[in-house]
XYZ file of C-alpha atoms in Angstrom:
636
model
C 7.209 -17.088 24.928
C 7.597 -17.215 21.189
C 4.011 -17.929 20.667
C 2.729 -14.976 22.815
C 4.940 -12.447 21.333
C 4.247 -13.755 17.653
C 0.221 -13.289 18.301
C 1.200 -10.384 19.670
C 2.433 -9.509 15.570
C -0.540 -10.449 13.848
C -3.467 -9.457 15.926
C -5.006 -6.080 15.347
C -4.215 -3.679 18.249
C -6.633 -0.700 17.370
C -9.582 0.452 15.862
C -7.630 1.407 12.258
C -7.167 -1.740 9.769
C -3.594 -3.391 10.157
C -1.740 -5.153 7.343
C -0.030 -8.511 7.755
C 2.765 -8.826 5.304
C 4.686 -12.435 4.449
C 7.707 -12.397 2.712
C 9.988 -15.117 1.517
C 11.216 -16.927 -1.370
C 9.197 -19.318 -3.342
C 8.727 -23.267 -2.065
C 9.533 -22.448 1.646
C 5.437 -22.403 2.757
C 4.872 -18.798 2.899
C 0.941 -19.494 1.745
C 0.666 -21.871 3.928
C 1.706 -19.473 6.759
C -0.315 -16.782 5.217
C -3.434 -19.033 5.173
C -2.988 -20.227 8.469
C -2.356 -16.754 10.248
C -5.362 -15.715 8.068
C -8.040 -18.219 8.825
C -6.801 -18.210 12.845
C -7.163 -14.489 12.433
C -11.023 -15.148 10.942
C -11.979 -17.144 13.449
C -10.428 -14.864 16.672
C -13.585 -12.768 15.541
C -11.479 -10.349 12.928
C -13.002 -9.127 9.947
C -10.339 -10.692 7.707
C -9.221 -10.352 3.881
C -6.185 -12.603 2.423
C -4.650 -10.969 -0.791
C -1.414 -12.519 -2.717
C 0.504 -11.380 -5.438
C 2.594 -14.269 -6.307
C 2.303 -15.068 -9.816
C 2.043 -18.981 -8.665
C -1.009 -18.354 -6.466
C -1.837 -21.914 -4.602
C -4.773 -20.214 -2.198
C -7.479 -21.982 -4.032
C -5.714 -25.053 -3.557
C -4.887 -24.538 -0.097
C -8.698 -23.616 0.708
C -9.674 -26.053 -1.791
C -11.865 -23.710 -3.673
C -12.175 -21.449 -7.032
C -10.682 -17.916 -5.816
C -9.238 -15.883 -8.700
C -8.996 -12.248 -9.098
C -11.979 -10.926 -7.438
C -12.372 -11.033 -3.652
C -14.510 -14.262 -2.769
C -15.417 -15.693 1.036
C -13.594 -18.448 1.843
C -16.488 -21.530 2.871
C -17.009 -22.834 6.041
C -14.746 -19.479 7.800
C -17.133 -16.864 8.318
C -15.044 -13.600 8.082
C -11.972 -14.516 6.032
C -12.476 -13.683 2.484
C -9.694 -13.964 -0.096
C -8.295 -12.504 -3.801
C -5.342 -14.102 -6.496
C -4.638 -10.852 -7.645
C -3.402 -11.832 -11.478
C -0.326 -9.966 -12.200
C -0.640 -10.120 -16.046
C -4.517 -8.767 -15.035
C -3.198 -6.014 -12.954
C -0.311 -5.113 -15.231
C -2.721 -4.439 -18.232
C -5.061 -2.580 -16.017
C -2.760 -0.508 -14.779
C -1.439 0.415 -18.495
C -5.203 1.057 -19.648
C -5.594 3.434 -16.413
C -2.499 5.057 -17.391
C -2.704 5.476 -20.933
C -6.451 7.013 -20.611
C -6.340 10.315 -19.756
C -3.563 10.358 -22.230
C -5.642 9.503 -25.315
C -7.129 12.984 -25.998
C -3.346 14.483 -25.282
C -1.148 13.183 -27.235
C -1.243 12.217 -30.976
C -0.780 8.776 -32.211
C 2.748 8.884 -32.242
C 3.656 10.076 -29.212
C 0.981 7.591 -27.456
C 2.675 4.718 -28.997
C 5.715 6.205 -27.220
C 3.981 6.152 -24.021
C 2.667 2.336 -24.538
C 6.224 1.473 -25.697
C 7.259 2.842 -22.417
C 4.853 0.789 -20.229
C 5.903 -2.773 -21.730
C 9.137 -1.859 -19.107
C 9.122 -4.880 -17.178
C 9.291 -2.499 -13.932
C 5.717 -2.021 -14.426
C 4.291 -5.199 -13.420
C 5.827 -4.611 -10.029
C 4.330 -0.706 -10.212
C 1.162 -2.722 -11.034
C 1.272 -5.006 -7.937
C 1.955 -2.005 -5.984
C -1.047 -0.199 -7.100
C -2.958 -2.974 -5.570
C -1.715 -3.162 -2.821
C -2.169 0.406 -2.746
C -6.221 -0.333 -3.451
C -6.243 -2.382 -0.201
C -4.304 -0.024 1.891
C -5.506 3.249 0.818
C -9.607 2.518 2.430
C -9.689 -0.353 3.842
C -12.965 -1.994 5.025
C -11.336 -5.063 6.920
C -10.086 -5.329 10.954
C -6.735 -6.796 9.175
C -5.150 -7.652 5.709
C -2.736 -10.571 5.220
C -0.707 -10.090 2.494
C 0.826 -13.394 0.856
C 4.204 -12.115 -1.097
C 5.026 -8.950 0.177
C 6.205 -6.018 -1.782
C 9.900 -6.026 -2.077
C 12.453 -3.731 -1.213
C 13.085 -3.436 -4.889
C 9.660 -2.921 -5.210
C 9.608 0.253 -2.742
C 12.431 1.817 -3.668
C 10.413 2.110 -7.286
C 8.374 3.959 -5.514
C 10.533 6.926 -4.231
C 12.169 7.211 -6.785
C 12.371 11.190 -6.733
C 13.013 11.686 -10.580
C 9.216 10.096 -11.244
C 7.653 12.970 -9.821
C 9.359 15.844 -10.541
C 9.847 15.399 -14.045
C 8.273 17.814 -16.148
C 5.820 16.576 -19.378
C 6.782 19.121 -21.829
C 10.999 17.465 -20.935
C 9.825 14.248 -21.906
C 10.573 12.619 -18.787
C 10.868 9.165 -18.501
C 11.796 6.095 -16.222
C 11.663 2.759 -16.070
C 8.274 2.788 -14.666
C 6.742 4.917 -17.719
C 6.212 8.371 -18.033
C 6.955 10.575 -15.176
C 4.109 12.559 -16.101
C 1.612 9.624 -15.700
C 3.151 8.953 -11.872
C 2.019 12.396 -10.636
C -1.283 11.021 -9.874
C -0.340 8.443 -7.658
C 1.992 10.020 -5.975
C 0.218 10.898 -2.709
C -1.299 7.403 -2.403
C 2.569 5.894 -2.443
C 3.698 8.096 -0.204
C 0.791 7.278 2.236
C 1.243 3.798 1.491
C 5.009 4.074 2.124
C 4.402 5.543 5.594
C 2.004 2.996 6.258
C 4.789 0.352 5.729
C 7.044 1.768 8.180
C 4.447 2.501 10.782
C 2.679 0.697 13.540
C 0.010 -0.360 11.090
C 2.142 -2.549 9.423
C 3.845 -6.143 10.513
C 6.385 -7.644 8.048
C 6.886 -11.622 8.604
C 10.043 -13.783 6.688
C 8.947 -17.391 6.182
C 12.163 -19.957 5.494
C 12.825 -23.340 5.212
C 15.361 -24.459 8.046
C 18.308 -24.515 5.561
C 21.262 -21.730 5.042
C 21.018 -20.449 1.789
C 17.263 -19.971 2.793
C 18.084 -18.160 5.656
C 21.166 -16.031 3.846
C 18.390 -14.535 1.693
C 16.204 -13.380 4.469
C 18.868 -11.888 6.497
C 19.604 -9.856 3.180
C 16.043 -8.695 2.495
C 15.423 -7.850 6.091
C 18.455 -5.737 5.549
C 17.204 -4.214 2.857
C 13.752 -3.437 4.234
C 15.685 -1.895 7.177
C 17.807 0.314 5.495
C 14.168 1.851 3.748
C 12.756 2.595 7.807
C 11.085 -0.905 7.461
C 11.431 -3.662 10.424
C 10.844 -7.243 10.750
C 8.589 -8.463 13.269
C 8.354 -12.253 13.360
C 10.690 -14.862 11.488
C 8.786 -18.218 10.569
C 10.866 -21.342 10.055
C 8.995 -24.072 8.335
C 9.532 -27.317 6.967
C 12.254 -28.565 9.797
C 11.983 -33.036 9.986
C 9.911 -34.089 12.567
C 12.333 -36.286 15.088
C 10.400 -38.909 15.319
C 10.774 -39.850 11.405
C 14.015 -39.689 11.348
C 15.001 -43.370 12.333
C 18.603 -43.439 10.131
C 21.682 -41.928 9.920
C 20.737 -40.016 7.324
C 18.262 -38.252 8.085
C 19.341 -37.838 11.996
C 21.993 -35.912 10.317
C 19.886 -33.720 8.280
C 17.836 -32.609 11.630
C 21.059 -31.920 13.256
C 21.765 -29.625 10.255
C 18.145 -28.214 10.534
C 18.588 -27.626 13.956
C 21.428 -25.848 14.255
C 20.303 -23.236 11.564
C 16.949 -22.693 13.260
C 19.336 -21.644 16.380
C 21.233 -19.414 14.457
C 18.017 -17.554 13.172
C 17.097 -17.173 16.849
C 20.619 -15.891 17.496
C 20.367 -13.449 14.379
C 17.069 -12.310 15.158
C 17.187 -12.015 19.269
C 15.250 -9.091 18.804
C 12.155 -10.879 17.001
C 10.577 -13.589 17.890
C 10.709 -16.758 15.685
C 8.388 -19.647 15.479
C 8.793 -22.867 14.110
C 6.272 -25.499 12.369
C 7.731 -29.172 11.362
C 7.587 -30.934 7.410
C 4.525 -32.962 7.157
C 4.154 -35.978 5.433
C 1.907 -34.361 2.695
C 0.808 -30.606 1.320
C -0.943 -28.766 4.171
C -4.569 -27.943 2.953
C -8.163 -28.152 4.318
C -9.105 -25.875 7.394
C -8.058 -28.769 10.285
C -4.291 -28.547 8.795
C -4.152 -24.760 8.556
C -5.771 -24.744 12.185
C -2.826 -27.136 13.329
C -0.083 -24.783 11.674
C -1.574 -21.552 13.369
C -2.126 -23.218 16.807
C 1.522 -24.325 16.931
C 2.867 -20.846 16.086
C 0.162 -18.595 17.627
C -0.754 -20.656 20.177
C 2.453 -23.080 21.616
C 0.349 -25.999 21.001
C 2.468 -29.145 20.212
C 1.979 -29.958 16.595
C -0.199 -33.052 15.400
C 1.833 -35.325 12.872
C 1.072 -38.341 12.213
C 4.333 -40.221 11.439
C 2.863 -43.848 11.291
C -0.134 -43.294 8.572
C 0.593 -41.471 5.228
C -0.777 -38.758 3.787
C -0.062 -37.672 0.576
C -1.983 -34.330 -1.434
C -5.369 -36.044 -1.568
C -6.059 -36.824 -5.196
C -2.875 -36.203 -6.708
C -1.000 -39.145 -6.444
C -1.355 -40.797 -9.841
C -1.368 -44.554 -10.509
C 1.721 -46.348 -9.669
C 3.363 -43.504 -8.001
C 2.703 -44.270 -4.839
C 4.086 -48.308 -5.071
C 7.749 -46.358 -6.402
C 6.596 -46.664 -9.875
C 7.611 -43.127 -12.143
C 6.419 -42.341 -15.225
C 9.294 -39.726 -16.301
C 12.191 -40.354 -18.973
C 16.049 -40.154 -17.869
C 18.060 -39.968 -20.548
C 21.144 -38.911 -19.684
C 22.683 -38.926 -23.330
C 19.604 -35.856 -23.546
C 21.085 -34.150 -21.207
C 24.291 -34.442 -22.001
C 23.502 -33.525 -25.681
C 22.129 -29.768 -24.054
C 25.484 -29.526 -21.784
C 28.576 -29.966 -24.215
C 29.889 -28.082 -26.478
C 29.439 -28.093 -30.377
C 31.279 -26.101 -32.748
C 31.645 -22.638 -30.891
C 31.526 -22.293 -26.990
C 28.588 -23.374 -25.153
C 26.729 -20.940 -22.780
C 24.507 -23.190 -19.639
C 22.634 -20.581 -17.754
C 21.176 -22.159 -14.640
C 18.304 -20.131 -13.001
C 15.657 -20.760 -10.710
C 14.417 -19.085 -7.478
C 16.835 -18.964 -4.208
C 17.598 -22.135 -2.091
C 16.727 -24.632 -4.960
C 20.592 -25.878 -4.910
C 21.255 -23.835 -8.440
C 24.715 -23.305 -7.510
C 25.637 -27.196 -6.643
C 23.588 -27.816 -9.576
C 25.819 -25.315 -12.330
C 28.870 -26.108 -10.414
C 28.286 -30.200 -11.169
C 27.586 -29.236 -14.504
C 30.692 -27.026 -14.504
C 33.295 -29.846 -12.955
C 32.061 -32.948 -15.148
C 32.071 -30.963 -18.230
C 36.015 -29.992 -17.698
C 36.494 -33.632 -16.527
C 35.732 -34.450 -19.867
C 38.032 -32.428 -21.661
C 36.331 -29.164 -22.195
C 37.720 -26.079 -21.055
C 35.470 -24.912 -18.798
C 34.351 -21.180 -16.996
C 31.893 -20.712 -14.185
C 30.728 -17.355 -13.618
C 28.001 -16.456 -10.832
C 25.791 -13.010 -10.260
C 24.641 -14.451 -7.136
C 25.214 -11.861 -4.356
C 25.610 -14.823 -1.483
C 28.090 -15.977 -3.827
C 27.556 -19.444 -3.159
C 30.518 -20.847 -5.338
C 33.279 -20.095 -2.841
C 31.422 -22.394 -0.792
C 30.482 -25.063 -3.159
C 34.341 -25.164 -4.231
C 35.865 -24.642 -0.998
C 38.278 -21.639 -2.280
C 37.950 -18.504 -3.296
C 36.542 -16.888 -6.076
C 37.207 -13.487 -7.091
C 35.975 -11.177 -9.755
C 38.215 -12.238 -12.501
C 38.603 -16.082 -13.700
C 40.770 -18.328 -11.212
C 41.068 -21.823 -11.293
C 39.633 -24.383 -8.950
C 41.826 -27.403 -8.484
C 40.625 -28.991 -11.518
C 42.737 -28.819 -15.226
C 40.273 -27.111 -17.426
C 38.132 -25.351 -14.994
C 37.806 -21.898 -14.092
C 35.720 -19.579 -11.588
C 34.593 -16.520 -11.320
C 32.505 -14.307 -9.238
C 30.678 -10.922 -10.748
C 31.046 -8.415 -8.080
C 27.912 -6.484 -8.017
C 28.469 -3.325 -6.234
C 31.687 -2.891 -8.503
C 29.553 -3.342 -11.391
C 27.138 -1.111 -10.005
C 29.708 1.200 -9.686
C 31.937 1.178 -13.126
C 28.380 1.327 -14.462
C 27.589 4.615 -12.883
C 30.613 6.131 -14.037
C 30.171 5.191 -17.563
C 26.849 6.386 -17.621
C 27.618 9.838 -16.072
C 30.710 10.006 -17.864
C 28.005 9.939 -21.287
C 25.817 12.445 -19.758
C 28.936 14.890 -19.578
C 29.768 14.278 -23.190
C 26.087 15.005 -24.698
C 24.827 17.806 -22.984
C 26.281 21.427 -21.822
C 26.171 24.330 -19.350
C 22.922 24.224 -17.337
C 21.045 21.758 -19.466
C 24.390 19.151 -18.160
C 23.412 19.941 -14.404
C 20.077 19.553 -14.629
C 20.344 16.477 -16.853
C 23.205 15.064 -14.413
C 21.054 15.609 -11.118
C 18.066 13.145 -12.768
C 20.140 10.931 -14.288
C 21.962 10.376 -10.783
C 18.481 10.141 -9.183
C 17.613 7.460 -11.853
C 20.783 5.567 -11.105
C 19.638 4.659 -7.688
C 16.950 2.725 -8.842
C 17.391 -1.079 -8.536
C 16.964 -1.358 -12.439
C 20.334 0.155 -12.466
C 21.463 -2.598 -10.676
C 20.503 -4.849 -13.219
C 21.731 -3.600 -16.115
C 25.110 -2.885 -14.487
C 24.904 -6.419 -13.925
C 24.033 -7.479 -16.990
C 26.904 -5.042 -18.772
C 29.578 -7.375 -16.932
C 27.402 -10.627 -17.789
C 27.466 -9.470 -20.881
C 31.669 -9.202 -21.024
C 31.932 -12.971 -20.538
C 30.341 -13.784 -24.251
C 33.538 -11.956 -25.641
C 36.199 -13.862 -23.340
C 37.821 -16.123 -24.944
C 39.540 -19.830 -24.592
C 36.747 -21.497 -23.125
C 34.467 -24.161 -24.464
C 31.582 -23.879 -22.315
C 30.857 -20.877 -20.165
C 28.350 -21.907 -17.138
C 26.088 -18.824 -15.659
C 24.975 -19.762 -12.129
C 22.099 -17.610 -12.277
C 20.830 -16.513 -15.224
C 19.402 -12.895 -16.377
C 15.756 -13.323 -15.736
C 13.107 -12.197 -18.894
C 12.411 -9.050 -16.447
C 16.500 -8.379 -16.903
C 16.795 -9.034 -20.437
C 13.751 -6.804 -21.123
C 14.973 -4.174 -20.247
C 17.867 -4.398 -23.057
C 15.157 -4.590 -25.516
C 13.281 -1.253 -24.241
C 13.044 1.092 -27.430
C 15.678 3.039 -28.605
C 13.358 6.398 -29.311
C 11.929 7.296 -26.596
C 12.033 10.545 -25.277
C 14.175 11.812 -22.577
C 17.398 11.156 -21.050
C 15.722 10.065 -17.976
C 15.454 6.509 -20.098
C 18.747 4.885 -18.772
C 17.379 1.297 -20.811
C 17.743 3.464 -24.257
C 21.006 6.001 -22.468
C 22.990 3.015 -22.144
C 21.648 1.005 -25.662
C 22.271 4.242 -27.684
C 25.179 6.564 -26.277
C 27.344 3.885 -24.718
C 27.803 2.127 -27.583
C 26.649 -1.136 -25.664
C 23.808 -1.842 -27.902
C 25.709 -3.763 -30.297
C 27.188 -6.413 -27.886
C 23.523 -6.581 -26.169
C 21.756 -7.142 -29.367
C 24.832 -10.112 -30.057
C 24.268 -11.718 -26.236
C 20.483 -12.164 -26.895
C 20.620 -13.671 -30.335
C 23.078 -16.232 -28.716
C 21.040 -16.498 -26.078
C 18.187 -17.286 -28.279
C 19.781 -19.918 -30.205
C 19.752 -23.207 -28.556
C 22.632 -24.461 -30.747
C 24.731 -22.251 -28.682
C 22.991 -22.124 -25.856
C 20.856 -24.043 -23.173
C 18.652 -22.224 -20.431
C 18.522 -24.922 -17.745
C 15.934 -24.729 -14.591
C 16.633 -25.618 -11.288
C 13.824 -26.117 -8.894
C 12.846 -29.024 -6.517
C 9.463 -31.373 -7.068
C 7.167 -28.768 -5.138
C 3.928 -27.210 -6.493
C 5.135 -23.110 -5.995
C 9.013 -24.221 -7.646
C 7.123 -25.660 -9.960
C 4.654 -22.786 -11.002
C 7.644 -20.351 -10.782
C 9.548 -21.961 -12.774
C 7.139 -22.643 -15.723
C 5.885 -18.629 -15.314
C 9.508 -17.582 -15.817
C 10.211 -20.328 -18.944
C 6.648 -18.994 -20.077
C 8.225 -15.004 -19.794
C 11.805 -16.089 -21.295
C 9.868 -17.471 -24.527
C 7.135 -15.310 -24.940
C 9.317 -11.771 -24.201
C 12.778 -12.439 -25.357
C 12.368 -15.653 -27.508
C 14.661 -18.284 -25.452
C 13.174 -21.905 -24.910
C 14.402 -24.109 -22.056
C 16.688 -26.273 -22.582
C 16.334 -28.309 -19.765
C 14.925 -28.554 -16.340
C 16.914 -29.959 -13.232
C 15.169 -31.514 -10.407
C 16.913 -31.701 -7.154
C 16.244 -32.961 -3.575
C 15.149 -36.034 -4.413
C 14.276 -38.256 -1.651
C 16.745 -41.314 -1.834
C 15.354 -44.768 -1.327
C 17.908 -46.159 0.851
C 16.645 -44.025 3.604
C 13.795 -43.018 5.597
C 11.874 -46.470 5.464
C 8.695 -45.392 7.127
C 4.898 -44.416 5.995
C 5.924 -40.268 6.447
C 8.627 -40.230 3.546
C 7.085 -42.581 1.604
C 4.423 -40.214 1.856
C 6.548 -37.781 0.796
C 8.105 -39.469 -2.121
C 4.922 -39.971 -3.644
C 4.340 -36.447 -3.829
C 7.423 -35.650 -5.499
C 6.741 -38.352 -8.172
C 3.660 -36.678 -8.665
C 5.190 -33.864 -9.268
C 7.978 -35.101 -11.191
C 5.519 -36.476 -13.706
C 3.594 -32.689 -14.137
C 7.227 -30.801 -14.708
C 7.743 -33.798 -17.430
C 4.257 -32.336 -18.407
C 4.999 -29.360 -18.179
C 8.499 -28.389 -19.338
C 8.649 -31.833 -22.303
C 12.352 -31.366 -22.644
C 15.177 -33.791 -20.699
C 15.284 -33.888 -16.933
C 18.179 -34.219 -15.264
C 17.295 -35.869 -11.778
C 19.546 -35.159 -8.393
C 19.032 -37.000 -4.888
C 18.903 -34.796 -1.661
C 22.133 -35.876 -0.284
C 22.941 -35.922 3.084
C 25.540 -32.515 2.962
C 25.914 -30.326 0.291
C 28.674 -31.754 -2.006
C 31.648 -29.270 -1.135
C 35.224 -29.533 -3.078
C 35.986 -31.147 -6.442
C 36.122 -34.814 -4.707
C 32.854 -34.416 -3.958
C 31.706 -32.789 -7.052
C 33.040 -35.488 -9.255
C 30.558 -37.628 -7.046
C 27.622 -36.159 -7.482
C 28.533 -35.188 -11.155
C 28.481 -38.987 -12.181
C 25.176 -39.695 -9.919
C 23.159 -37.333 -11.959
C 25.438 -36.830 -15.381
C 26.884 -40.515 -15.798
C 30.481 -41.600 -15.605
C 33.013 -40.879 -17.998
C 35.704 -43.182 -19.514
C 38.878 -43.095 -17.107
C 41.228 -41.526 -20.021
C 39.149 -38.429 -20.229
C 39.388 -37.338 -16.181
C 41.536 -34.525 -15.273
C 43.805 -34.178 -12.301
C 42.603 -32.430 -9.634
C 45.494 -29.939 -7.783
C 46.037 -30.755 -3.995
């Protein structure tokens, strides 16, 4: 049934072009998916075009050709052709386009204004969005498959109200440039809007079989919902064949699998939801992608070898495939980027959703206080995985956990959001007067729905912890991203109140403490920015592009870089996950490559480690043990 209704999604069902959009977090096989719905599409007889945005694009590898930025057939599928649009690319053409007409306008000053205004990180999403735009607005194709769909973040950039009705001669300004510049576009958007919410359009989550993945879908389909969009077909992927799984161990982590791919069908009764299993090694080449889309297209039973192994051809590298690894350990390293010095400490583990970031900080958190620093946890993450990880609650202000020198807290987001409104009205009331307050009040309250608000309301209470005191170390599970902390570090002068970056640096007296955060953020004596991602290729790629931003925008190196879900030895002894181990040594030696700074190294375990007990555990698997004098008492 499954399989009928999901063809039923992705086939074109009239004469007009019809857009195929994936969505879903990084590592969880949404190109894959993409590829496969793509090439089946292709072959069905559709004129077919593949286009992704994600700024990790693996297409080329997938198809296991050169595709870049241009549109290029794909060889050997007549019909399918396929484009890596380049976000950098796109970003700078969309600034040129912009600043253009503007040229013969403006004098020099005010055009550096303008360009100031366009290095808002908001942009390269506008920029993304313009493309997709190009596709959507005349399309030539029977059906486009979007890989990385545009956000709900993304969209509600787009209707943002205050964009088009500001008024040049005001100055007006968002976080997307100037207003002025938008008007332009602004009929396209729409019309691309509308397209997203109508018939045309089919939205598709891909997630790995695991809870947190499956958390963040349920929120972005939420999201998408509440903006008049629907989801249409829910893809789990990556769930362990039962025929591999020959131990305890790994019995128990189908179990787990399985029950979480029933709850999606529970959540999403309405939708249908296919499923495709883990493979022994990286899906590419047309027979693989043929086997994916047969099995959720089709029904067909999927092929998997379990007996023979089949690692990424030609990326295993010597020695990694007899157990041999290439890739330092040096726990002393890591420890030396964890502890404290002479002032508190500041970890900030990041890294895309599902990655185990919060078991990861939390470890950190727990074996630091064991050793005699007081310790404070504090998470942005709206899932709020920490309640879970500790098995109590945390609240909004610091609590302790059980454990003598340990502390928790959770940032509530929406009461950010809203103390942050308040203050920032509350500004607008003291600088202007009479009619120039209303109208200045009604655009600055459009402005504060925009999801950049969010973040810096956000990043206002992140920003409170560097002035709490008592603490040694103060652990961020999830850091501000280089797109967050840009937008601190938007200029002071431009023009308009409609700027809320420069509104909240200049009038509410924040920029002070900003400026303070960053340059302890920035100095790795203080602090340590510490990846999280698991030994993938797209974890990978994210996770170097956003260590690549941090440096090159804001001027903060990694520290360190924190593999998890390493397959343990002691289980799974057959050809599929030794298969599988080889890839993630091969990957394990290109982070090393990439990142050259200390690795700390975690094993997939068979739960998540829940309560300090546990905690302790898996602290002195990955961090070392401690000397017995220096443990502290954990509270029954």
């Amino acid at each position: 049934m499954a399989s009928t209704v999901s063809r039923d999604v992705v086939v074109p069902s009239s004469d007009d072009t019809e857009f195929v959009f994936f969505s879903g977090k990084g590592g969880v096989g949404k190109s894959t998916v993409s590829c496969a719905t793509a090439q089946w599409l292709a072959e069905s007889g559709h004129d077919t075009l593949l286009v992704t945005t994600d700024p990790a694009p693996n297409l080329g590898d997938i198809f296991d050709q050169s595709i870049g930025h241009d549109v290029t057939p794909i060889e050997g599928v007549e019909n399918l052709s396929a484009m890596e649009i380049d976000p950098d690319r796109a970003a700078e053409e969309y600034r040129q386009e912009t600043l253009e007409p503007m040229r013969e306008l403006l004098d020099e000053d005010q055009l550096q204004t303008v360009e100031e205004q366009l290095n808002s990180p908001c942009v390269e999403e506008i920029a993304a969005f313009d493309k997709f735009v190009e596709f959507m607005d005349d399309p030539d194709q029977d059906v486009i498959v979007f890989d990385t769909a545009p956000t709900g973040h993304t969209i509600r950039l787009m209707e943002l109200p205050s964009g088009w009705n500001a008024e040049l001669e005001d100055g007006g300004a968002t976080c997307i440039g100037p207003a002025a510049s938008m008007e332009d576009q602004k009929a396209q958007y729409e019309n691309a809007i509308e397209t997203l919410e109508g018939d045309r359009s089919s939205f598709v989550f891909v997630g790995k079989p695991e809870a947190s993945a499956i958390e963040e879908i349920e929120r972005s389909a939420g999201e998408l919902s509440e903006l008049g969009i629907d989801t249409d077909l829910v893809v789990v992927n990556g769930y362990l064949p039962e025929a591999v799984c020959e131990d305890p161990f790994f019995r128990s982590k189908r179990e787990d699998e399985q029950a979480v791919i029933e709850y999606v069908r529970e959540t999403f009764d309405d939708e249908p939801v296919a499923t495709y299993p883990l493979r022994p090694g990286e899906i590419t080449g047309s027979d693989l992608l043929s086997d994916v889309a047969a099995a959720l297209y089709e029904g067909v039973e999927p092929t998997i070898d379990v007996d023979s192994p089949a690692a990424a051809p030609g990326s295993v590298p010597d020695g990694a495939a007899d157990g041999e690894l290439d890739v330092p350990t040096d726990t002393d390293a890591v420890m030396e980027q964890l502890r404290p010095e002479d002032d508190t400490r500041y970890l900030f583990f990041t890294g895309k959703g599902g990655v185990g970031k919060s078991t990861i900080a939390a470890t950190a958190a727990t074996s630091l206080a064991e050793r005699g620093h007081e310790t404070l946890i504090v998470t942005t993450d709206p899932a709020a995985h920490l309640k879970d990880v500790f098995g109590t609650e945390v609240g909004h202000d610091p609590t302790g956990v059980g454990l003598e020198g340990l502390d928790a807290a959770r940032i509530d987001q929406e009461r950010a959001l809203e103390e942050y409104k308040d203050r920032t009205i509350a500004q607008v009331e003291s600088s202007f007067e009479g009619d120039d307050l209303e109208a200045a009040k009604e655009q600055v309250m459009e402005e504060l729905e925009s999801p950049c608000a969010e973040e810096m309301a956000a990043l206002e209470k992140f920003v409170d912890y560097f002035e709490v005191e008592g603490y040694d170390v103060v652990v961020f599970d999830t850091a501000p991203t280089g797109h967050t902390l840009r937008l601190l570090e938007l200029p002071s002068d431009w023009k308009g109140f409609m700027d809320l970056g420069s509104l909240t640096k200049d009038a509410s007296e924040s920029g002070e403490r900003y400026d303070r955060a960053i340059e302890t953020m920035r100095d790795p004596a203080k602090s340590s920015f510490v990846f999280v991602m698991y030994p993938e290729y797209t974890p990978m790629m994210e996770a170097y592009r956003a260590a690549e931003d941090l440096r090159d925008q804001v001027g903060i190196e990694t520290s360190l870089v924190a593999v998890n879900y390493l397959l343990p030895d002691e289980y799974g002894d057959n050809a599929f996950f030794e298969s599988r181990r080889a890839q993630q040594r091969t990957y394990l030696e290109k982070i090393a490559d990439r990142f050259e700074v200390p690795l700390l190294l975690a094993p997939l375990r068979k739960e998540e480690p829940t309560g300090l007990d546990e905690l302790q555990s898996f602290g002195t698997d990955v961090l070392g043990d401690q000397p017995e004098e220096n443990r502290q008492p954990i509270s029954r």
